[in-house]
Amino acid sequence: MASETNEGKLQACCLVEYRPLPGTPSGELVKIGGVDTYHISGKDQTSKGKVIVLFTDVFGLTKNPRITADEIAEKSGFDVYVPDLFNGEPLPSSLLSLMPDEAGKKLSFGNKLAMGGKMLTTAGPWLIRHRQAVTLPIVETFLKTLRSEKGATRIQAVGYCFGGLYAVLAGSEQYHLADAVVGCHASLATKANYEQVNVPIAMACAQEDEHFSDAFRSEVEQIFARKPQIPSKFIVTEGTAHGFASRPNPDNPVVMKAYTQANDLIAEWAKTHL
């Protein structure tokens, strides 16, 4: 029930977006494995049990991930879940004002100084509080509860930026919590993490992304080229920077086209591999 969740806290702080996507979320907030979770039902009644889970970036379960979940549910026909991994305490999306939102833009000297200060005072301590040793058990409990209590039989884990690591881990041989994986401008995951993936994986990449560089993408592509039994797909979206698939600028048609490409990839990958 929504009354048992942190909806009040989420409404008060987390629904504030630096660049909100248009529309109104149409799903509901539920509790799964002790985690506040946005849920939107898909319309394909023949595919119940096949679900898509979105692991957000550091800005958490705000309006944009809910709008994205609604669009992916519409495109795929599957139920979509977005767990709040941060207990209603994400980083503020106002930090996006310091970051480039499209390819070709560079941080000004002033923004570099401001970003350095924010990393020391805000982002750095936050990342320590939400390190892998803290977040991974939440992800593991959530996905296992989704199967045991919500009837999920096949799960596609989708990770955006920070959440990319947890989608990759969910699809790994070690944890095997997901049956397919999509990463959208994923960060934090290492080559060793990708080596462990043993389920179909797709990656929606930005044209310019210091968190998932061209060189690193080539190394990851080579990993899966050596494992042809595992379906893989990589797309690079034109004109984009890190964050395009989760926090796009709705006034930029090039970036919004890439946002749609990412959602199409997520939906098609799920329909193909779940």
PDB file of C-alpha atoms in Angstrom, residues 29 42 52 63 67 69 79 100 110 120 145 159 186 201 215 220 251:
ATOM      1  CA  LEU A  29       4.331   3.256  -5.186  1.00  0.00           C
ATOM      2  CA  GLY A  42       2.135  -3.595 -18.734  1.00  0.00           C
ATOM      3  CA  ILE A  52      11.695  -5.032 -16.363  1.00  0.00           C
ATOM      4  CA  LYS A  63       9.656  12.034 -11.696  1.00  0.00           C
ATOM      5  CA  ILE A  67       7.858   8.675 -16.748  1.00  0.00           C
ATOM      6  CA  ALA A  69       9.032   3.367 -16.688  1.00  0.00           C
ATOM      7  CA  ASP A  79       5.356  -4.681 -15.935  1.00  0.00           C
ATOM      8  CA  PRO A 100      27.231  19.019 -20.032  1.00  0.00           C
ATOM      9  CA  GLY A 110      33.751  27.867 -12.749  1.00  0.00           C
ATOM     10  CA  LEU A 120      34.074  16.826  -1.672  1.00  0.00           C
ATOM     11  CA  THR A 145      11.478 -10.893  -3.465  1.00  0.00           C
ATOM     12  CA  GLY A 159      20.940   0.212 -15.100  1.00  0.00           C
ATOM     13  CA  ALA A 186      26.546   2.733 -17.289  1.00  0.00           C
ATOM     14  CA  ILE A 201      23.334  -7.740 -22.629  1.00  0.00           C
ATOM     15  CA  ALA A 215      38.226   3.020 -25.355  1.00  0.00           C
ATOM     16  CA  VAL A 220      33.760  -4.365 -23.277  1.00  0.00           C
ATOM     17  CA  ASP A 251      13.956  20.971 -25.059  1.00  0.00           C
TER      18      ASP A 251
END
